mmCIF file of C-alpha atoms and ligand atoms in Angstrom:
data_model
loop_
_atom_site.group_PDB
_atom_site.id
_atom_site.type_symbol
_atom_site.label_atom_id
_atom_site.label_comp_id
_atom_site.label_asym_id
_atom_site.label_seq_id
_atom_site.Cartn_x
_atom_site.Cartn_y
_atom_site.Cartn_z
ATOM 1 C CA MET J 33 100.328 165.827 70.534
ATOM 2 C CA ALA J 34 104.082 166.009 71.048
ATOM 3 C CA PRO J 35 105.410 169.300 72.372
ATOM 4 C CA THR J 36 106.619 171.550 69.593
ATOM 5 C CA SER J 37 109.022 173.743 71.489
ATOM 6 C CA ARG J 38 111.947 172.752 73.734
ATOM 7 C CA THR J 39 111.564 175.841 75.826
ATOM 8 C CA THR J 40 107.957 175.407 76.934
ATOM 9 C CA THR J 41 107.013 171.761 77.301
ATOM 10 C CA ALA J 42 104.028 170.926 79.456
ATOM 11 C CA THR J 43 106.211 169.141 81.999
ATOM 12 C CA GLU J 44 108.488 172.093 82.447
ATOM 13 C CA LEU J 45 105.638 174.571 82.739
ATOM 14 C CA ASP J 46 103.979 172.232 85.204
ATOM 15 C CA ALA J 47 107.186 171.750 87.123
ATOM 16 C CA GLY J 48 108.127 175.408 87.315
ATOM 17 C CA ALA J 49 110.769 175.360 84.601
ATOM 18 C CA SER J 50 112.369 178.560 85.794
ATOM 19 C CA ASP J 51 113.480 176.713 88.911
ATOM 20 C CA LEU J 52 115.249 173.984 86.970
ATOM 21 C CA PRO J 53 118.983 173.931 87.553
ATOM 22 C CA ALA J 54 121.092 175.065 84.625
ATOM 23 C CA ARG J 55 122.307 171.536 83.928
ATOM 24 C CA ASN J 56 118.739 170.560 83.152
ATOM 25 C CA ALA J 57 118.175 173.392 80.750
ATOM 26 C CA GLU J 58 119.674 172.029 77.535
ATOM 27 C CA ALA J 59 121.983 169.163 76.758
ATOM 28 C CA PRO J 60 124.735 169.830 74.252
ATOM 29 C CA ARG J 61 123.642 168.521 70.853
ATOM 30 C CA SER J 62 126.471 168.249 68.423
ATOM 31 C CA ASP J 63 125.371 165.205 66.387
ATOM 32 C CA ALA J 64 123.639 166.444 63.244
ATOM 33 C CA SER J 65 121.941 163.049 62.864
ATOM 34 C CA LEU J 66 119.731 163.554 65.930
ATOM 35 C CA THR J 67 116.023 163.495 65.082
ATOM 36 C CA SER J 68 113.657 166.324 65.987
ATOM 37 C CA SER J 69 112.137 164.143 68.709
ATOM 38 C CA GLU J 70 115.557 163.468 70.180
ATOM 39 C CA ILE J 71 116.293 167.173 70.250
ATOM 40 C CA MET J 72 113.195 167.694 72.387
ATOM 41 C CA THR J 73 113.450 164.648 74.608
ATOM 42 C CA LYS J 74 116.262 164.367 77.134
ATOM 43 C CA TYR J 75 117.620 161.006 78.186
ATOM 44 C CA SER J 76 119.538 159.455 81.034
ATOM 45 C CA PHE J 77 120.712 155.867 81.341
ATOM 46 C CA GLU J 78 121.176 153.678 84.384
ATOM 47 C CA PHE J 79 123.803 150.936 84.757
ATOM 48 C CA PHE J 80 124.811 148.501 87.451
ATOM 49 C CA PRO J 81 128.486 148.074 88.425
ATOM 50 C CA PRO J 82 129.956 145.099 86.559
ATOM 51 C CA ARG J 83 131.907 142.483 88.509
ATOM 52 C CA THR J 84 134.208 141.097 85.815
ATOM 53 C CA ASP J 85 136.666 142.505 83.285
ATOM 54 C CA LYS J 86 134.394 141.311 80.492
ATOM 55 C CA GLY J 87 131.449 143.065 82.131
ATOM 56 C CA ARG J 88 133.476 146.269 82.461
ATOM 57 C CA GLU J 89 134.450 146.119 78.797
ATOM 58 C CA ASN J 90 130.823 145.524 77.767
ATOM 59 C CA LEU J 91 129.637 148.422 79.869
ATOM 60 C CA GLN J 92 132.212 150.771 78.411
ATOM 61 C CA ASN J 93 130.962 149.844 74.926
ATOM 62 C CA THR J 94 127.413 150.451 76.126
ATOM 63 C CA TRP J 95 127.985 153.933 77.512
ATOM 64 C CA ARG J 96 129.993 154.921 74.444
ATOM 65 C CA LYS J 97 127.107 153.858 72.194
ATOM 66 C CA LEU J 98 124.534 155.627 74.341
ATOM 67 C CA ALA J 99 126.618 158.812 74.455
ATOM 68 C CA VAL J 100 125.378 159.581 70.928
ATOM 69 C CA HIS J 101 122.026 160.539 72.503
ATOM 70 C CA ALA J 102 123.744 163.334 74.435
ATOM 71 C CA PRO J 103 122.373 162.068 77.764
ATOM 72 C CA GLU J 104 121.896 164.287 80.762
ATOM 73 C CA TYR J 105 123.840 161.759 82.820
ATOM 74 C CA PHE J 106 124.732 158.083 83.264
ATOM 75 C CA SER J 107 123.833 156.725 86.686
ATOM 76 C CA VAL J 108 125.283 153.696 88.478
ATOM 77 C CA THR J 109 123.344 151.690 91.054
ATOM 78 C CA PHE J 110 124.523 150.980 94.586
ATOM 79 C CA GLY J 111 124.044 147.618 96.303
ATOM 80 C CA ALA J 112 122.196 148.281 99.560
ATOM 81 C CA GLY J 113 124.436 147.777 102.545
ATOM 82 C CA GLY J 114 127.411 149.003 100.538
ATOM 83 C CA SER J 115 127.834 145.649 98.786
ATOM 84 C CA THR J 116 128.880 147.362 95.545
ATOM 85 C CA MET J 117 130.425 150.482 97.066
ATOM 86 C CA GLU J 118 133.814 150.136 95.365
ATOM 87 C CA GLY J 119 132.228 148.802 92.178
ATOM 88 C CA THR J 120 129.894 151.788 92.023
ATOM 89 C CA PHE J 121 132.716 154.213 92.757
ATOM 90 C CA ASP J 122 135.051 152.661 90.179
ATOM 91 C CA THR J 123 132.340 152.592 87.504
ATOM 92 C CA VAL J 124 131.368 156.214 88.153
ATOM 93 C CA LYS J 125 135.020 157.248 88.000
ATOM 94 C CA ALA J 126 135.577 155.329 84.753
ATOM 95 C CA ILE J 127 132.527 156.952 83.121
ATOM 96 C CA SER J 128 133.615 160.354 84.354
ATOM 97 C CA GLU J 129 137.150 159.914 83.004
ATOM 98 C CA ASP J 130 135.746 158.771 79.658
ATOM 99 C CA GLY J 131 133.951 162.118 79.445
ATOM 100 C CA GLY J 132 130.700 160.949 77.764
ATOM 101 C CA ALA J 133 128.109 162.332 80.197
ATOM 102 C CA ALA J 134 127.874 163.357 83.823
ATOM 103 C CA ALA J 135 128.498 160.253 85.920
ATOM 104 C CA THR J 136 126.021 159.935 88.772
ATOM 105 C CA PRO J 137 126.337 157.452 91.624
ATOM 106 C CA HIS J 138 123.348 156.055 93.493
ATOM 107 C CA ILE J 139 123.759 156.010 97.255
ATOM 108 C CA SER J 140 121.496 154.316 99.784
ATOM 109 C CA CYS J 141 120.704 154.340 103.505
ATOM 110 C CA ILE J 142 120.805 150.673 104.411
ATOM 111 C CA SER J 143 123.609 150.133 106.946
ATOM 112 C CA ALA J 144 124.967 153.624 106.204
ATOM 113 C CA THR J 145 126.513 155.823 108.881
ATOM 114 C CA ARG J 146 126.942 159.600 108.753
ATOM 115 C CA GLU J 147 130.691 159.204 108.790
ATOM 116 C CA GLY J 148 130.660 156.585 106.026
ATOM 117 C CA VAL J 149 128.376 158.677 103.806
ATOM 118 C CA ASN J 150 130.528 161.753 104.272
ATOM 119 C CA GLY J 151 133.684 159.809 103.501
ATOM 120 C CA LEU J 152 132.160 158.435 100.304
ATOM 121 C CA LEU J 153 130.784 161.805 99.204
ATOM 122 C CA GLN J 154 134.164 163.385 99.823
ATOM 123 C CA ARG J 155 135.737 160.812 97.521
ATOM 124 C CA TYR J 156 133.124 161.593 94.886
ATOM 125 C CA ARG J 157 133.817 165.311 95.204
ATOM 126 C CA GLU J 158 137.517 164.672 94.723
ATOM 127 C CA VAL J 159 136.828 163.022 91.342
ATOM 128 C CA GLY J 160 134.498 165.835 90.254
ATOM 129 C CA ILE J 161 131.077 164.259 90.836
ATOM 130 C CA ASN J 162 128.221 166.660 91.520
ATOM 131 C CA ARG J 163 125.078 164.589 90.981
ATOM 132 C CA LEU J 164 123.589 161.812 93.129
ATOM 133 C CA VAL J 165 120.578 159.488 93.122
ATOM 134 C CA VAL J 166 119.667 159.175 96.812
ATOM 135 C CA LEU J 167 117.696 156.139 97.997
ATOM 136 C CA ARG J 168 116.798 154.101 101.003
ATOM 137 C CA GLY J 169 117.680 150.872 99.220
ATOM 138 C CA ASP J 170 116.327 147.401 99.856
ATOM 139 C CA VAL J 171 117.528 145.075 102.568
ATOM 140 C CA PRO J 172 119.554 142.251 101.044
ATOM 141 C CA SER J 173 118.577 138.878 102.485
ATOM 142 C CA GLY J 174 120.966 137.612 105.137
ATOM 143 C CA MET J 175 122.648 140.958 105.806
ATOM 144 C CA TYR J 176 121.165 143.850 107.634
ATOM 145 C CA SER J 177 122.364 146.359 110.093
ATOM 146 C CA PRO J 178 119.932 149.234 110.221
ATOM 147 C CA GLY J 179 122.414 152.076 109.912
ATOM 148 C CA GLU J 180 121.819 155.670 110.952
ATOM 149 C CA PHE J 181 119.181 156.637 108.377
ATOM 150 C CA ARG J 182 115.736 155.052 108.193
ATOM 151 C CA TYR J 183 114.370 156.623 105.046
ATOM 152 C CA ALA J 184 115.677 158.379 101.974
ATOM 153 C CA ASN J 185 114.402 161.781 103.160
ATOM 154 C CA GLU J 186 116.785 161.570 106.138
ATOM 155 C CA LEU J 187 119.728 160.901 103.849
ATOM 156 C CA VAL J 188 118.732 163.778 101.543
ATOM 157 C CA SER J 189 118.504 166.139 104.557
ATOM 158 C CA PHE J 190 121.887 164.985 105.806
ATOM 159 C CA ILE J 191 123.557 165.515 102.416
ATOM 160 C CA ARG J 192 122.041 168.999 102.107
ATOM 161 C CA ALA J 193 123.170 169.885 105.642
ATOM 162 C CA GLU J 194 126.710 168.635 105.063
ATOM 163 C CA HIS J 195 127.281 169.506 101.411
ATOM 164 C CA GLY J 196 124.853 172.357 100.722
ATOM 165 C CA GLN J 197 123.973 172.604 97.053
ATOM 166 C CA HIS J 198 127.126 170.900 95.796
ATOM 167 C CA PHE J 199 125.172 167.840 94.665
ATOM 168 C CA HIS J 200 122.213 167.803 92.328
ATOM 169 C CA ILE J 201 119.967 165.214 94.010
ATOM 170 C CA SER J 202 117.531 162.789 92.377
ATOM 171 C CA VAL J 203 115.149 160.658 94.456
ATOM 172 C CA ALA J 204 112.813 157.767 93.620
ATOM 173 C CA ALA J 205 109.058 158.060 93.009
ATOM 174 C CA TYR J 206 106.417 155.338 92.712
ATOM 175 C CA PRO J 207 103.424 156.033 90.439
ATOM 176 C CA GLU J 208 102.059 152.581 91.310
ATOM 177 C CA VAL J 209 102.814 153.059 95.051
ATOM 178 C CA HIS J 210 105.876 151.664 96.832
ATOM 179 C CA PRO J 211 105.206 148.027 97.819
ATOM 180 C CA GLN J 212 105.867 148.660 101.522
ATOM 181 C CA ALA J 213 103.748 151.799 101.769
ATOM 182 C CA LYS J 214 100.795 151.692 104.137
ATOM 183 C CA SER J 215 98.597 153.494 101.600
ATOM 184 C CA ALA J 216 98.823 155.529 98.409
ATOM 185 C CA SER J 217 98.273 158.748 100.337
ATOM 186 C CA GLU J 218 100.972 157.978 102.929
ATOM 187 C CA ASP J 219 103.373 157.076 100.145
ATOM 188 C CA LEU J 220 102.673 160.439 98.527
ATOM 189 C CA ASP J 221 103.196 162.215 101.877
ATOM 190 C CA ASN J 222 106.530 160.416 102.224
ATOM 191 C CA PHE J 223 107.492 161.404 98.695
ATOM 192 C CA VAL J 224 106.649 165.048 99.474
ATOM 193 C CA ARG J 225 108.838 164.833 102.598
ATOM 194 C CA LYS J 226 111.724 163.615 100.457
ATOM 195 C CA VAL J 227 111.279 166.469 98.006
ATOM 196 C CA GLU J 228 111.064 169.020 100.812
ATOM 197 C CA ALA J 229 114.312 167.641 102.218
ATOM 198 C CA GLY J 230 116.029 168.994 99.113
ATOM 199 C CA ALA J 231 115.574 166.775 96.039
ATOM 200 C CA ASP J 232 116.011 168.478 92.661
ATOM 201 C CA VAL J 233 114.297 165.836 90.566
ATOM 202 C CA ALA J 234 112.513 162.496 90.946
ATOM 203 C CA ILE J 235 112.870 159.392 88.799
ATOM 204 C CA THR J 236 110.017 156.920 88.830
ATOM 205 C CA GLN J 237 110.042 153.203 89.273
ATOM 206 C CA TYR J 238 109.324 151.657 85.867
ATOM 207 C CA PHE J 239 105.711 151.132 84.834
ATOM 208 C CA PHE J 240 103.773 150.047 81.764
ATOM 209 C CA ASN J 241 100.654 152.121 82.365
ATOM 210 C CA ALA J 242 100.940 155.771 81.331
ATOM 211 C CA ASP J 243 97.674 156.672 83.100
ATOM 212 C CA GLY J 244 99.225 155.716 86.444
ATOM 213 C CA TYR J 245 102.138 158.058 85.786
ATOM 214 C CA PHE J 246 99.927 160.992 84.817
ATOM 215 C CA ASP J 247 97.679 160.384 87.830
ATOM 216 C CA PHE J 248 100.732 160.397 90.128
ATOM 217 C CA LEU J 249 102.070 163.549 88.458
ATOM 218 C CA GLN J 250 98.761 165.291 89.054
ATOM 219 C CA ARG J 251 98.562 164.169 92.692
ATOM 220 C CA ALA J 252 102.158 165.253 93.302
ATOM 221 C CA ARG J 253 101.487 168.695 91.769
ATOM 222 C CA GLN J 254 98.360 169.061 93.905
ATOM 223 C CA ALA J 255 100.498 168.215 96.939
ATOM 224 C CA GLY J 256 102.827 171.081 96.043
ATOM 225 C CA VAL J 257 105.657 169.119 94.395
ATOM 226 C CA ASN J 258 107.190 171.262 91.665
ATOM 227 C CA ILE J 259 110.302 169.327 90.719
ATOM 228 C CA PRO J 260 110.416 167.318 87.462
ATOM 229 C CA ILE J 261 109.213 163.714 87.821
ATOM 230 C CA VAL J 262 111.046 161.768 85.139
ATOM 231 C CA PRO J 263 109.558 158.444 84.018
ATOM 232 C CA GLY J 264 111.805 155.414 84.498
ATOM 233 C CA ILE J 265 111.630 153.208 81.414
ATOM 234 C CA MET J 266 112.356 149.475 81.439
ATOM 235 C CA PRO J 267 112.955 147.940 78.000
ATOM 236 C CA ILE J 268 111.473 144.445 77.779
ATOM 237 C CA THR J 269 113.845 141.745 76.536
ATOM 238 C CA ASN J 270 113.522 138.890 79.027
ATOM 239 C CA TYR J 271 110.190 137.960 80.601
ATOM 240 C CA ALA J 272 111.449 135.808 83.498
ATOM 241 C CA GLN J 273 113.790 138.560 84.663
ATOM 242 C CA LEU J 274 111.150 141.254 84.229
ATOM 243 C CA ALA J 275 108.587 139.220 86.185
ATOM 244 C CA ARG J 276 111.095 138.716 89.009
ATOM 245 C CA PHE J 277 111.960 142.423 89.186
ATOM 246 C CA SER J 278 108.309 143.418 88.991
ATOM 247 C CA ASP J 279 107.268 141.069 91.799
ATOM 248 C CA ALA J 280 109.983 142.581 93.979
ATOM 249 C CA CYS J 281 109.379 146.254 93.243
ATOM 250 C CA GLY J 282 105.609 146.291 92.782
ATOM 251 C CA ALA J 283 105.631 147.394 89.124
ATOM 252 C CA GLU J 284 102.559 145.960 87.453
ATOM 253 C CA ILE J 285 102.862 144.067 84.181
ATOM 254 C CA PRO J 286 99.330 144.293 82.731
ATOM 255 C CA ARG J 287 97.674 140.886 82.319
ATOM 256 C CA TRP J 288 97.340 141.195 78.523
ATOM 257 C CA LEU J 289 101.070 141.861 78.263
ATOM 258 C CA ARG J 290 102.189 139.342 80.875
ATOM 259 C CA LEU J 291 100.311 136.491 79.223
ATOM 260 C CA GLN J 292 101.722 137.283 75.795
ATOM 261 C CA LEU J 293 105.271 137.600 77.109
ATOM 262 C CA ALA J 294 104.975 134.345 79.063
ATOM 263 C CA ASP J 295 103.697 132.623 75.949
ATOM 264 C CA LEU J 296 106.504 133.912 73.723
ATOM 265 C CA GLU J 297 109.289 133.413 76.257
ATOM 266 C CA SER J 298 109.903 129.733 75.567
ATOM 267 C CA ARG J 299 109.208 129.610 71.841
ATOM 268 C CA ASP J 300 109.976 132.888 70.063
ATOM 269 C CA ALA J 301 112.573 135.223 71.559
ATOM 270 C CA ALA J 302 112.532 137.508 68.507
ATOM 271 C CA ALA J 303 108.758 137.973 68.712
ATOM 272 C CA LEU J 304 109.058 138.687 72.442
ATOM 273 C CA ALA J 305 111.692 141.350 71.796
ATOM 274 C CA GLU J 306 109.538 142.873 69.041
ATOM 275 C CA LEU J 307 106.448 142.969 71.272
ATOM 276 C CA GLY J 308 108.451 144.457 74.142
ATOM 277 C CA GLN J 309 109.953 147.106 71.932
ATOM 278 C CA ARG J 310 106.568 148.066 70.475
ATOM 279 C CA VAL J 311 104.841 148.247 73.862
ATOM 280 C CA VAL J 312 107.567 150.302 75.540
ATOM 281 C CA SER J 313 107.971 152.597 72.518
ATOM 282 C CA GLU J 314 104.221 153.278 72.534
ATOM 283 C CA LEU J 315 104.389 153.964 76.258
ATOM 284 C CA CYS J 316 107.180 156.504 75.669
ATOM 285 C CA GLN J 317 105.214 158.081 72.818
ATOM 286 C CA ARG J 318 102.204 158.504 75.103
ATOM 287 C CA LEU J 319 104.363 160.036 77.796
ATOM 288 C CA ILE J 320 105.969 162.478 75.362
ATOM 289 C CA ALA J 321 102.582 163.348 73.863
ATOM 290 C CA GLY J 322 101.432 164.104 77.418
ATOM 291 C CA GLY J 323 104.241 166.597 77.956
ATOM 292 C CA VAL J 324 107.108 164.468 79.281
ATOM 293 C CA ASP J 325 110.450 165.793 78.044
ATOM 294 C CA GLU J 326 112.906 163.447 79.767
ATOM 295 C CA LEU J 327 113.130 159.654 80.026
ATOM 296 C CA HIS J 328 115.404 157.598 82.300
ATOM 297 C CA PHE J 329 116.259 154.151 80.901
ATOM 298 C CA TYR J 330 117.001 151.133 83.078
ATOM 299 C CA THR J 331 119.493 149.660 80.623
ATOM 300 C CA LEU J 332 120.706 146.569 82.520
ATOM 301 C CA ASN J 333 124.025 147.516 80.888
ATOM 302 C CA LYS J 334 122.747 146.951 77.328
ATOM 303 C CA ALA J 335 122.617 149.722 74.727
ATOM 304 C CA LEU J 336 120.480 148.213 71.976
ATOM 305 C CA PRO J 337 117.072 147.842 73.703
ATOM 306 C CA SER J 338 117.053 151.516 74.767
ATOM 307 C CA GLN J 339 118.341 152.642 71.366
ATOM 308 C CA GLN J 340 115.628 150.698 69.539
ATOM 309 C CA ILE J 341 113.001 152.457 71.618
ATOM 310 C CA ILE J 342 114.583 155.875 71.102
ATOM 311 C CA ALA J 343 114.650 155.218 67.343
ATOM 312 C CA GLN J 344 110.854 154.739 67.444
ATOM 313 C CA LEU J 345 110.345 158.140 69.056
ATOM 314 C CA SER J 346 111.243 160.142 65.975
HETATM 315 P P1 FAD V 54 111.994 155.815 100.795
HETATM 316 O O1 FAD V 54 111.644 157.067 100.102
HETATM 317 O O2 FAD V 54 112.695 155.921 102.098
HETATM 318 O O3 FAD V 54 110.630 154.997 100.979
HETATM 319 C C1 FAD V 54 110.657 153.627 101.361
HETATM 320 C C2 FAD V 54 109.311 153.243 101.975
HETATM 321 O O4 FAD V 54 109.164 153.847 103.256
HETATM 322 C C3 FAD V 54 108.080 153.687 101.183
HETATM 323 O O5 FAD V 54 107.090 152.720 101.356
HETATM 324 C C4 FAD V 54 107.675 154.988 101.843
HETATM 325 O O6 FAD V 54 106.286 155.272 101.705
HETATM 326 C C5 FAD V 54 108.044 154.722 103.288
HETATM 327 N N1 FAD V 54 108.512 155.924 103.996
HETATM 328 C C6 FAD V 54 109.362 156.875 103.498
HETATM 329 N N2 FAD V 54 109.585 157.813 104.432
HETATM 330 C C7 FAD V 54 108.899 157.443 105.530
HETATM 331 C C8 FAD V 54 108.745 157.994 106.826
HETATM 332 N N3 FAD V 54 109.382 159.130 107.166
HETATM 333 N N4 FAD V 54 107.945 157.336 107.715
HETATM 334 C C9 FAD V 54 107.311 156.187 107.360
HETATM 335 N N5 FAD V 54 107.428 155.623 106.147
HETATM 336 C C10 FAD V 54 108.215 156.235 105.254
HETATM 337 N N6 FAD V 54 117.847 150.252 95.302
HETATM 338 C C11 FAD V 54 119.142 149.968 95.613
HETATM 339 O O7 FAD V 54 119.386 149.210 96.543
HETATM 340 N N7 FAD V 54 120.179 150.536 94.899
HETATM 341 C C12 FAD V 54 119.965 151.398 93.874
HETATM 342 O O8 FAD V 54 120.916 151.881 93.261
HETATM 343 C C13 FAD V 54 118.622 151.714 93.525
HETATM 344 N N8 FAD V 54 118.334 152.602 92.534
HETATM 345 C C14 FAD V 54 117.038 152.951 92.296
HETATM 346 C C15 FAD V 54 116.766 153.940 91.341
HETATM 347 C C16 FAD V 54 115.457 154.325 91.086
HETATM 348 C C17 FAD V 54 115.193 155.401 90.070
HETATM 349 C C18 FAD V 54 114.381 153.720 91.779
HETATM 350 C C19 FAD V 54 112.954 154.121 91.494
HETATM 351 C C20 FAD V 54 114.646 152.741 92.733
HETATM 352 C C21 FAD V 54 115.957 152.350 93.015
HETATM 353 N N9 FAD V 54 116.260 151.412 93.986
HETATM 354 C C22 FAD V 54 117.577 151.110 94.284
HETATM 355 C C23 FAD V 54 115.189 150.727 94.723
HETATM 356 C C24 FAD V 54 114.829 151.479 96.018
HETATM 357 O O9 FAD V 54 115.948 151.530 96.873
HETATM 358 C C25 FAD V 54 113.692 150.713 96.659
HETATM 359 O O10 FAD V 54 112.515 150.897 95.929
HETATM 360 C C26 FAD V 54 113.488 150.977 98.131
HETATM 361 O O11 FAD V 54 112.561 149.994 98.631
HETATM 362 C C27 FAD V 54 112.886 152.327 98.452
HETATM 363 O O12 FAD V 54 113.797 153.331 98.261
HETATM 364 P P2 FAD V 54 113.344 154.870 98.390
HETATM 365 O O13 FAD V 54 114.551 155.668 98.267
HETATM 366 O O14 FAD V 54 112.208 155.133 97.498
HETATM 367 O O15 FAD V 54 112.827 154.844 99.925
#
């Protein structure tokens, strides 16, 4: 059953709601057309930094459309090794200046130095940014210098030591286990270490199996993790791309779904989009029924797929 009260959802009770930072408490809701489900469920949306003027224009249209859902924040990914550093910074600044929702840069360890991180965070502070998604990142092929941080927990600790509580920090979580982890239990231990280093909230890798999320949530709570663990939601619109991402990040596409998507890919794009929308909407409904009160959408810079799912949640 969906939670009936915004103030006491299962996730918040479970996560120690009284410890939630004020910015998590309630998003401003001025649009009278919001549904009751939307009033209870909080959203955030993730973008990647566009490389072209056309891409920048498209993304601006996207965040303006998504702003109607009164998101907690818009986040912008960071190419490991700093490959998108200026693109991420410029996109975050543009979102921030447009005033739709808190702009939140991702920042990663690969090739990063203490001095470089501090310089970047100082620039973010100067343009009013106070949220971060802190990651290790993945090593891009052909370029790798290890940098001064090995894992995300070290970067979180460094940011806390240098910047105190200025930044609200999100970290990544893996209900289906990070692909490079030695075991599920070691991955959980590493996640706990990252939380203890000072994370305020975790966002999960995307998944299509709600049971895996709830199992991870339970294991994390048993391990003493009290911060919110927000499901990352990947709308399905393109099977080849999804399969490529999933192979790389270890997110399982269940066989029944994979085979149907593969079948539809070449002959019926509309049916594929309809199936994807139904499956992901039902996943979100299960999560909300189980007490989840916030969803983070991997938008790939498109508004419509996330909006179609949100429309099904009413
Ligand atoms: P970590 O938490 O450091 O974990 C990485 C691996 O090392 C895991 O297997 C973990 O078990 C292990 N480990 C961690 N700590 C230790 C330790 N102390 N000793 C031994 N082993 C350890 N990538 C990008 O490049 N840019 C982005 O913008 C980006 N955004 C993302 C946003 C979200 C919400 C998510 C879920 C992922 C994102 N990623 C991004 C991908 C992410 O960088 C990769 O999944 C990466 O492989 C791991 O990053 P992490 O921060 O989880 O790493």
